[in-house]
PDB file of C-alpha atoms and ligand atoms in Angstrom:
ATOM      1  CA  UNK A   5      10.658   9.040 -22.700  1.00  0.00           C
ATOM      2  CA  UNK A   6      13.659  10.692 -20.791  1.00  0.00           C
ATOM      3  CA  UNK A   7      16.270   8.504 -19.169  1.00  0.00           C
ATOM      4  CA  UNK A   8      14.991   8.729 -15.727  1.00  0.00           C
ATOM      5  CA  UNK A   9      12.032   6.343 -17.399  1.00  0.00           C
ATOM      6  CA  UNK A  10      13.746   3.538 -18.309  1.00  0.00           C
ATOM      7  CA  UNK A  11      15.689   3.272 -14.789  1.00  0.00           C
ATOM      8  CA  UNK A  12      14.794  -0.376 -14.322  1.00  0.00           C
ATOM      9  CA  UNK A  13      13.280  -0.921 -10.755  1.00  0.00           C
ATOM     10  CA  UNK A  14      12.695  -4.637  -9.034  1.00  0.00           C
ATOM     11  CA  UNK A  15      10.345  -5.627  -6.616  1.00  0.00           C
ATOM     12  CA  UNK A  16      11.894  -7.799  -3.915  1.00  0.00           C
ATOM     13  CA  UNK A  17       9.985  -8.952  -0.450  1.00  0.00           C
ATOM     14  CA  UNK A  18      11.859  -7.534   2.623  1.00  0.00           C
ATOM     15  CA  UNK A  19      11.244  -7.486   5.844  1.00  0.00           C
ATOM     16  CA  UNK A  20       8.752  -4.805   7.351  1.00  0.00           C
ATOM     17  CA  UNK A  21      11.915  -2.611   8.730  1.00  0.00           C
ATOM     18  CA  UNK A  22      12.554  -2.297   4.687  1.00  0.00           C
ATOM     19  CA  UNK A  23       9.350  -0.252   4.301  1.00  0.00           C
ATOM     20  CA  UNK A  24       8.871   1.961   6.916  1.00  0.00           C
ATOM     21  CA  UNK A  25      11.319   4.789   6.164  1.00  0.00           C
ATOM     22  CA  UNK A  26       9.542   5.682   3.340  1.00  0.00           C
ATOM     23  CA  UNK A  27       5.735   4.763   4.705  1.00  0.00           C
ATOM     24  CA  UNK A  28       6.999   7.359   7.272  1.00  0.00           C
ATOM     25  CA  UNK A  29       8.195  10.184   4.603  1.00  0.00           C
ATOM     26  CA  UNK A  30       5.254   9.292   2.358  1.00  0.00           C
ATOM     27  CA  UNK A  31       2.483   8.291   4.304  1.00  0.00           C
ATOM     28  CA  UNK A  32       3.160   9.702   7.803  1.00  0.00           C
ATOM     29  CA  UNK A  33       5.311  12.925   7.862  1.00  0.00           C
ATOM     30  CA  UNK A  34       3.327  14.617  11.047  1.00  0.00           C
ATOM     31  CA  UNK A  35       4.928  10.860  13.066  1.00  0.00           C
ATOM     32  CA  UNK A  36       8.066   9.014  13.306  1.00  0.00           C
ATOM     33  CA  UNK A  37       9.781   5.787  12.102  1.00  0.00           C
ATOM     34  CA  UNK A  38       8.935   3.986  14.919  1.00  0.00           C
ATOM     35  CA  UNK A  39       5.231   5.247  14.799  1.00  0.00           C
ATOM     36  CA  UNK A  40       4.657   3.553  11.662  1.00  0.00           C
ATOM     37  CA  UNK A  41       4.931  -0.420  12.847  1.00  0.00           C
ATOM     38  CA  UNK A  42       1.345  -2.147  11.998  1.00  0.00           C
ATOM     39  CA  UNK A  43       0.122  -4.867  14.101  1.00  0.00           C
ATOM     40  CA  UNK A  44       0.884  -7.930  12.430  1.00  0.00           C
ATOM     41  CA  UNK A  45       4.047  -6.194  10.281  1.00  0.00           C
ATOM     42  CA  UNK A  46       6.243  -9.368  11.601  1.00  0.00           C
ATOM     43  CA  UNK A  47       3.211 -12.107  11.306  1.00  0.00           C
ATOM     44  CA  UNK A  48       4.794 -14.997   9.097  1.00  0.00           C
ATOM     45  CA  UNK A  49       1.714 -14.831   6.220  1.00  0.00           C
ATOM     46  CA  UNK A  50       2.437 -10.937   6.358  1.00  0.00           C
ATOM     47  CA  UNK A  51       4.333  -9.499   2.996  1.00  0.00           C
ATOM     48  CA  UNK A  52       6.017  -6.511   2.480  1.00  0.00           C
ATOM     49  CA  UNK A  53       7.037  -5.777  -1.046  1.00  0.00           C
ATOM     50  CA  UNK A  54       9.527  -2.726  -1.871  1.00  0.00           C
ATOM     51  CA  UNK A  55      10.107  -1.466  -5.502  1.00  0.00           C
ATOM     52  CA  UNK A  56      14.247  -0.803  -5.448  1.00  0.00           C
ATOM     53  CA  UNK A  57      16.675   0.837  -7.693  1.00  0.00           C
ATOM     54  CA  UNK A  58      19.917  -0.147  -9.039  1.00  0.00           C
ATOM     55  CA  UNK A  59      21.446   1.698  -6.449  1.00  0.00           C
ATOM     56  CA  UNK A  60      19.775   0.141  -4.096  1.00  0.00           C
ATOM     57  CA  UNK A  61      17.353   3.074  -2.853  1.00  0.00           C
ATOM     58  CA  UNK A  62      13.689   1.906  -1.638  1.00  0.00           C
ATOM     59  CA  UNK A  63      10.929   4.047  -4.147  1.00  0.00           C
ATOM     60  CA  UNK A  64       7.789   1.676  -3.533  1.00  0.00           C
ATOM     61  CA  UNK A  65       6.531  -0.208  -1.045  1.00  0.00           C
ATOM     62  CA  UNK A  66       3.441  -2.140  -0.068  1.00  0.00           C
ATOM     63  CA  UNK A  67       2.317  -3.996   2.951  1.00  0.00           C
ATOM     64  CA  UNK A  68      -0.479  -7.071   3.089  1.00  0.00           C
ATOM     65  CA  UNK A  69      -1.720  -8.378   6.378  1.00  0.00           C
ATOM     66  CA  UNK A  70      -4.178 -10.356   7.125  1.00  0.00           C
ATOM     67  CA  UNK A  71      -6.909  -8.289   8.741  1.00  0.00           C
ATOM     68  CA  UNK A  72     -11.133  -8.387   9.318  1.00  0.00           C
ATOM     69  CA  UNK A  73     -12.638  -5.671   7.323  1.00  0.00           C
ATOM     70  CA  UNK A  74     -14.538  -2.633   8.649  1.00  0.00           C
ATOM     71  CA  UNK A  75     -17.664  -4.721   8.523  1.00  0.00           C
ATOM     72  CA  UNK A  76     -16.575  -7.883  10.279  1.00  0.00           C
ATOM     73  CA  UNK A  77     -15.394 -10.394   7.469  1.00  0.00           C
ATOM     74  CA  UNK A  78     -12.413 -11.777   7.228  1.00  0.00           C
ATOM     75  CA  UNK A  79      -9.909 -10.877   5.162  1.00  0.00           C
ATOM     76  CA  UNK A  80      -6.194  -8.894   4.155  1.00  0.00           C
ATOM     77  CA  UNK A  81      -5.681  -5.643   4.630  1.00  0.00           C
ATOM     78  CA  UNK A  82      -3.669  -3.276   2.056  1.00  0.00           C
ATOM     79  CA  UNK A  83      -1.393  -1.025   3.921  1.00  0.00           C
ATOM     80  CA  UNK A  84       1.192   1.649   3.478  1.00  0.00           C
ATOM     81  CA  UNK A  85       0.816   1.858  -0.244  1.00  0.00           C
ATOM     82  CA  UNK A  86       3.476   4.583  -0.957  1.00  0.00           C
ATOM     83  CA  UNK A  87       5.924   5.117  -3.931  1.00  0.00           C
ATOM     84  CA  UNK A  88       8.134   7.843  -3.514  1.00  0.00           C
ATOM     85  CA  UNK A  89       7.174  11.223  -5.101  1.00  0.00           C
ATOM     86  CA  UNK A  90       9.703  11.650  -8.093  1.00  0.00           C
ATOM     87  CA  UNK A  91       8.737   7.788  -9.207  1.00  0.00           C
ATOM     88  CA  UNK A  92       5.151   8.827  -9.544  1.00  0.00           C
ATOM     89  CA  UNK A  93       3.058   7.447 -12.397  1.00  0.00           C
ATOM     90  CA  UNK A  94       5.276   5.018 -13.954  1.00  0.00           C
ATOM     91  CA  UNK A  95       3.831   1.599 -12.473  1.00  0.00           C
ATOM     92  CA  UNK A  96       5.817   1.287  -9.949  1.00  0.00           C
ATOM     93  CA  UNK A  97       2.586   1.266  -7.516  1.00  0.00           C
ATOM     94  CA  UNK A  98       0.492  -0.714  -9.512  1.00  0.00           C
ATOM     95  CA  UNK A  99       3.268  -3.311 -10.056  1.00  0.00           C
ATOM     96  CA  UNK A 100       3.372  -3.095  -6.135  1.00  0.00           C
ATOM     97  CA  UNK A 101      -0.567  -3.574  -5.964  1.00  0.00           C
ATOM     98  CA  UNK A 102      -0.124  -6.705  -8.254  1.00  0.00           C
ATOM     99  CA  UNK A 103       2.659  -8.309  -5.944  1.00  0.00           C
ATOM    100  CA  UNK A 104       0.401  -7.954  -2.973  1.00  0.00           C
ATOM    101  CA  UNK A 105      -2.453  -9.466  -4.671  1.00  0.00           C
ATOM    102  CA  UNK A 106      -0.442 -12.037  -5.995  1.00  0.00           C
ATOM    103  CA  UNK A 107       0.211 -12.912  -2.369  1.00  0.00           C
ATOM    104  CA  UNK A 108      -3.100 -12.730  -1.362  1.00  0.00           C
ATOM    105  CA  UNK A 109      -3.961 -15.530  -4.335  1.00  0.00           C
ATOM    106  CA  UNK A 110      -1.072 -17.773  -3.290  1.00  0.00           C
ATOM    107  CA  UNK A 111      -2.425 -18.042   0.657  1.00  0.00           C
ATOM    108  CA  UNK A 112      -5.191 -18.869  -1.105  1.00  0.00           C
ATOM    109  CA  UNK A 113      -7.564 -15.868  -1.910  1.00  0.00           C
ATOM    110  CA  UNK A 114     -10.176 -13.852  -0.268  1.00  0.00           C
ATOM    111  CA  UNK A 115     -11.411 -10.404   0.555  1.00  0.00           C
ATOM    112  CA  UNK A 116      -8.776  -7.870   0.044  1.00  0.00           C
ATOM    113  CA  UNK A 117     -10.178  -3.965   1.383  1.00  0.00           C
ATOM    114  CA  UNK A 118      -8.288  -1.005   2.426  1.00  0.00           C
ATOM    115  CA  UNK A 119      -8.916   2.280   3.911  1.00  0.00           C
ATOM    116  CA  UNK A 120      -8.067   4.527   0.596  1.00  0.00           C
ATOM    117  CA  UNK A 121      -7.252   8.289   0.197  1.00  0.00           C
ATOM    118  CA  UNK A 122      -9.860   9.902  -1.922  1.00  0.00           C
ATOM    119  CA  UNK A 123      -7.231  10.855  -4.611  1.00  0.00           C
ATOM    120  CA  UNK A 124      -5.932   6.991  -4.988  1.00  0.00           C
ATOM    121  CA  UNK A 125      -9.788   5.832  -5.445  1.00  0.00           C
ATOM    122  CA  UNK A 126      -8.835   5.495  -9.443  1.00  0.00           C
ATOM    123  CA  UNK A 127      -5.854   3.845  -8.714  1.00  0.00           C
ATOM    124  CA  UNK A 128      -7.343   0.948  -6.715  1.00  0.00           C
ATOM    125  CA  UNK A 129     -10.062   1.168  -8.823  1.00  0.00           C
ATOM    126  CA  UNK A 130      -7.673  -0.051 -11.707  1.00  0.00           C
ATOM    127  CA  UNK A 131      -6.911  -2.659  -9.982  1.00  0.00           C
ATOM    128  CA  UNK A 132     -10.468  -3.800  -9.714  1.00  0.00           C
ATOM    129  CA  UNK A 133     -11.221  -2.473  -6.082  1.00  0.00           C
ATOM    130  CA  UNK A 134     -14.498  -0.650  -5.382  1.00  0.00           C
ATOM    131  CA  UNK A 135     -15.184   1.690  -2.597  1.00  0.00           C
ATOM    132  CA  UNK A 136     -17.853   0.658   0.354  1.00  0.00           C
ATOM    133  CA  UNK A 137     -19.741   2.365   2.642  1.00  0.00           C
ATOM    134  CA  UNK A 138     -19.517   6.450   3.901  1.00  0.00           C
ATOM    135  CA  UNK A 139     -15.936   8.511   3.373  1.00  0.00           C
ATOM    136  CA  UNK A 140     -14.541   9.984   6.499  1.00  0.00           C
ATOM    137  CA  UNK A 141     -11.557  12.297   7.484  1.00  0.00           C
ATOM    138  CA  UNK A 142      -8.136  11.128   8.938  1.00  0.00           C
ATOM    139  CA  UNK A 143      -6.809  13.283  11.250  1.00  0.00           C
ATOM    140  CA  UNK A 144      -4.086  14.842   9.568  1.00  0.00           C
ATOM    141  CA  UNK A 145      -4.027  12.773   6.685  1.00  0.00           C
ATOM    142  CA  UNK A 146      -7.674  13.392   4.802  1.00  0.00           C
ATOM    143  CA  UNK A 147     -10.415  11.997   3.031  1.00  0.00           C
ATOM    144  CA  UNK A 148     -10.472   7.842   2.671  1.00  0.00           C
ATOM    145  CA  UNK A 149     -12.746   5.252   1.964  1.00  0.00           C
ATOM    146  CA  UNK A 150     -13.068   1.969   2.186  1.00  0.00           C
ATOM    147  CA  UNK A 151     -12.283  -0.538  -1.046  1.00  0.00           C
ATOM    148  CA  UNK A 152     -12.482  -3.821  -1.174  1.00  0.00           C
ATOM    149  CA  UNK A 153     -12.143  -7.000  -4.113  1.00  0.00           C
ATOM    150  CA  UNK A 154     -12.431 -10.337  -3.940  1.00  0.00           C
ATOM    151  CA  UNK A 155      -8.750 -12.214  -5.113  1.00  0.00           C
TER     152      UNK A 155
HETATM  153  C1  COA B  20      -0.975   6.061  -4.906  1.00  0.00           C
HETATM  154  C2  COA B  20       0.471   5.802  -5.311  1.00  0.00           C
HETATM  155  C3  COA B  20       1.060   4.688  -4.430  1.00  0.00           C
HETATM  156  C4  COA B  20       0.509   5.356  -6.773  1.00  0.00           C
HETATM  157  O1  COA B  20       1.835   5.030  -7.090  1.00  0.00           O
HETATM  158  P1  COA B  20       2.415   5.191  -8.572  1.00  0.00           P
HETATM  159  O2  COA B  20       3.737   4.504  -8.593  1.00  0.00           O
HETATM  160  O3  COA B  20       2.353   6.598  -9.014  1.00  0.00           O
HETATM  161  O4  COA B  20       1.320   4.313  -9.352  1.00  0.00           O
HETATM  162  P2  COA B  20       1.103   4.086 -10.894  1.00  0.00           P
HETATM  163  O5  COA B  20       2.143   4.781 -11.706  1.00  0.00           O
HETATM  164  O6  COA B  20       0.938   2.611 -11.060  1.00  0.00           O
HETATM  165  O7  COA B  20      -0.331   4.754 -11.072  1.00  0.00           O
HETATM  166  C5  COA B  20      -0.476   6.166 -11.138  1.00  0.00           C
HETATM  167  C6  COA B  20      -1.838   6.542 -10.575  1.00  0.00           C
HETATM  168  O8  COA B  20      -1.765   6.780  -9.173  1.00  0.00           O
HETATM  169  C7  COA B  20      -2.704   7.807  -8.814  1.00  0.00           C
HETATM  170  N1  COA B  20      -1.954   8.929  -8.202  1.00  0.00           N
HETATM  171  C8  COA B  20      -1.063   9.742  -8.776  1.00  0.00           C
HETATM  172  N2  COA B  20      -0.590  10.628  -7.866  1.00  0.00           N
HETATM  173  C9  COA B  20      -1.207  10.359  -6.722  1.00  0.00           C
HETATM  174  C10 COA B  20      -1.118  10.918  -5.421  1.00  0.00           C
HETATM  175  N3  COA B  20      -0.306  11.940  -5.132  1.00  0.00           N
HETATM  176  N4  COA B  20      -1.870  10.374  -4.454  1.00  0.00           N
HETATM  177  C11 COA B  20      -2.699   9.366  -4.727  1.00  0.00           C
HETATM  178  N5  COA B  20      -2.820   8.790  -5.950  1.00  0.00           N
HETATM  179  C12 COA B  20      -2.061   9.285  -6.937  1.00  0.00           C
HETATM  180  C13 COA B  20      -3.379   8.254 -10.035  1.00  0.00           C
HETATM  181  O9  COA B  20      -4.596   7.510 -10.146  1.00  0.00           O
HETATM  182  C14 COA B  20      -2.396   7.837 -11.118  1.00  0.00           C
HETATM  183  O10 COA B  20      -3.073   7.615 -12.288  1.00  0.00           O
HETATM  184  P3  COA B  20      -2.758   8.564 -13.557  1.00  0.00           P
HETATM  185  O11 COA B  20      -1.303   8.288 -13.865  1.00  0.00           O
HETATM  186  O12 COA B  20      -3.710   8.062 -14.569  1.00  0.00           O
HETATM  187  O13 COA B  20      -3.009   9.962 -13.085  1.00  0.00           O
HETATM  188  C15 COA B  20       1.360   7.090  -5.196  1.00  0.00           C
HETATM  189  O14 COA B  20       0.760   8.112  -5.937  1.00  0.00           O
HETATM  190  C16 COA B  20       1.562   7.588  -3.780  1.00  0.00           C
HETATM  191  O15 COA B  20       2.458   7.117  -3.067  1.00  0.00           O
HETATM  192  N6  COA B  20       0.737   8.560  -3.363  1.00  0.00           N
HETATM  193  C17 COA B  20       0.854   9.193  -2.067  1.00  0.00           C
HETATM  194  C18 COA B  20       0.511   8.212  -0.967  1.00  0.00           C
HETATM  195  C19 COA B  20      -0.842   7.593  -1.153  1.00  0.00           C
HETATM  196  O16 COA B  20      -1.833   8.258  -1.396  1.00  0.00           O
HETATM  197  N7  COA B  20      -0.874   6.261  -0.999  1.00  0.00           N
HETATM  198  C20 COA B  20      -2.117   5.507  -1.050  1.00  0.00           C
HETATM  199  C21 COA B  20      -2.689   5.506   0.318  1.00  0.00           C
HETATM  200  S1  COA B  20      -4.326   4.828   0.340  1.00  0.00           S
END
């Protein structure tokens, strides 16, 4: 394990402006800063989650909202899942997935779904999500599904 791997990084809840510079770069590179609010970013039982480093620099972030799923129940919504590209596939965005569950469990549980990209299907898989229903393409962005668990 080089250095670079045992950089410690904390999770901390912000406020949604925390998040979106790197949902933008991440998630959304074809739209701007500002084109990346959600509804319901700023709702009070909304958390966003970022994964920082010493220095302070932003290299995760997740989003939870509460949101009906595709098919009409209620529920929270996963969003802007992103960790940024040279943290990759050190647990920073399953650490991330655990915080928003966690939150999910503290408001007191429920259906938890989100529209995934085909390639992160094993990732939410590991965190006990399973997909639902047809794929379809994003414009621009590709491939998703739906997943969905019960916290
Ligand atoms: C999905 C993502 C948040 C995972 O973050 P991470 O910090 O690498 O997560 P972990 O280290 O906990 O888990 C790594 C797993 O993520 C998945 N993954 C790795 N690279 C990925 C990529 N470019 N896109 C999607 N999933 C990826 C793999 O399943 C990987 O498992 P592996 O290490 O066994 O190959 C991150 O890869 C990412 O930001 N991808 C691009 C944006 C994206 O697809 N977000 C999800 C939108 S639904």
């Amino acid at each position: 394990m080089g250095a670079e791997e045992l950089v410690e990084v904390r999770l901390e809840r912000v406020g949604s402006e925390a998040t979106l510079p790197l949902r933008q770069r991440v998630l959304r590179p074809h739209q701007t800063v500002r084109d990346v609010v959600f509804p319901r970013d700023d709702e009070p039982d909304t958390a966003h989650v970022v994964a920082v480093l010493p220095d302070g620099a932003v290299v995760g972030t997740v989003t939870v909202l509460r949101e009906e799923s595709p098919w009409g129940a209620p529920g929270w919504r996963l969003r802007g899942m992103a960790t940024d590209e040279t943290m990759r596939g050190r647990g920073v965005g399953s650490r991330l997935l655990a915080a928003a569950i966690d939150h999910v469990r503290a408001q007191g549980g429920g259906l938890l779904w989100c529209n995934a990209r085909l390639r992160a299907v094993p990732f939410y898989q590991r965190a006990g999500l399973t997909s639902r229903g047809e794929q379809w393409e994003e414009p621009h962005i590709g491939p998703h599904v739906v997943m969905w668990r019960v916290i």
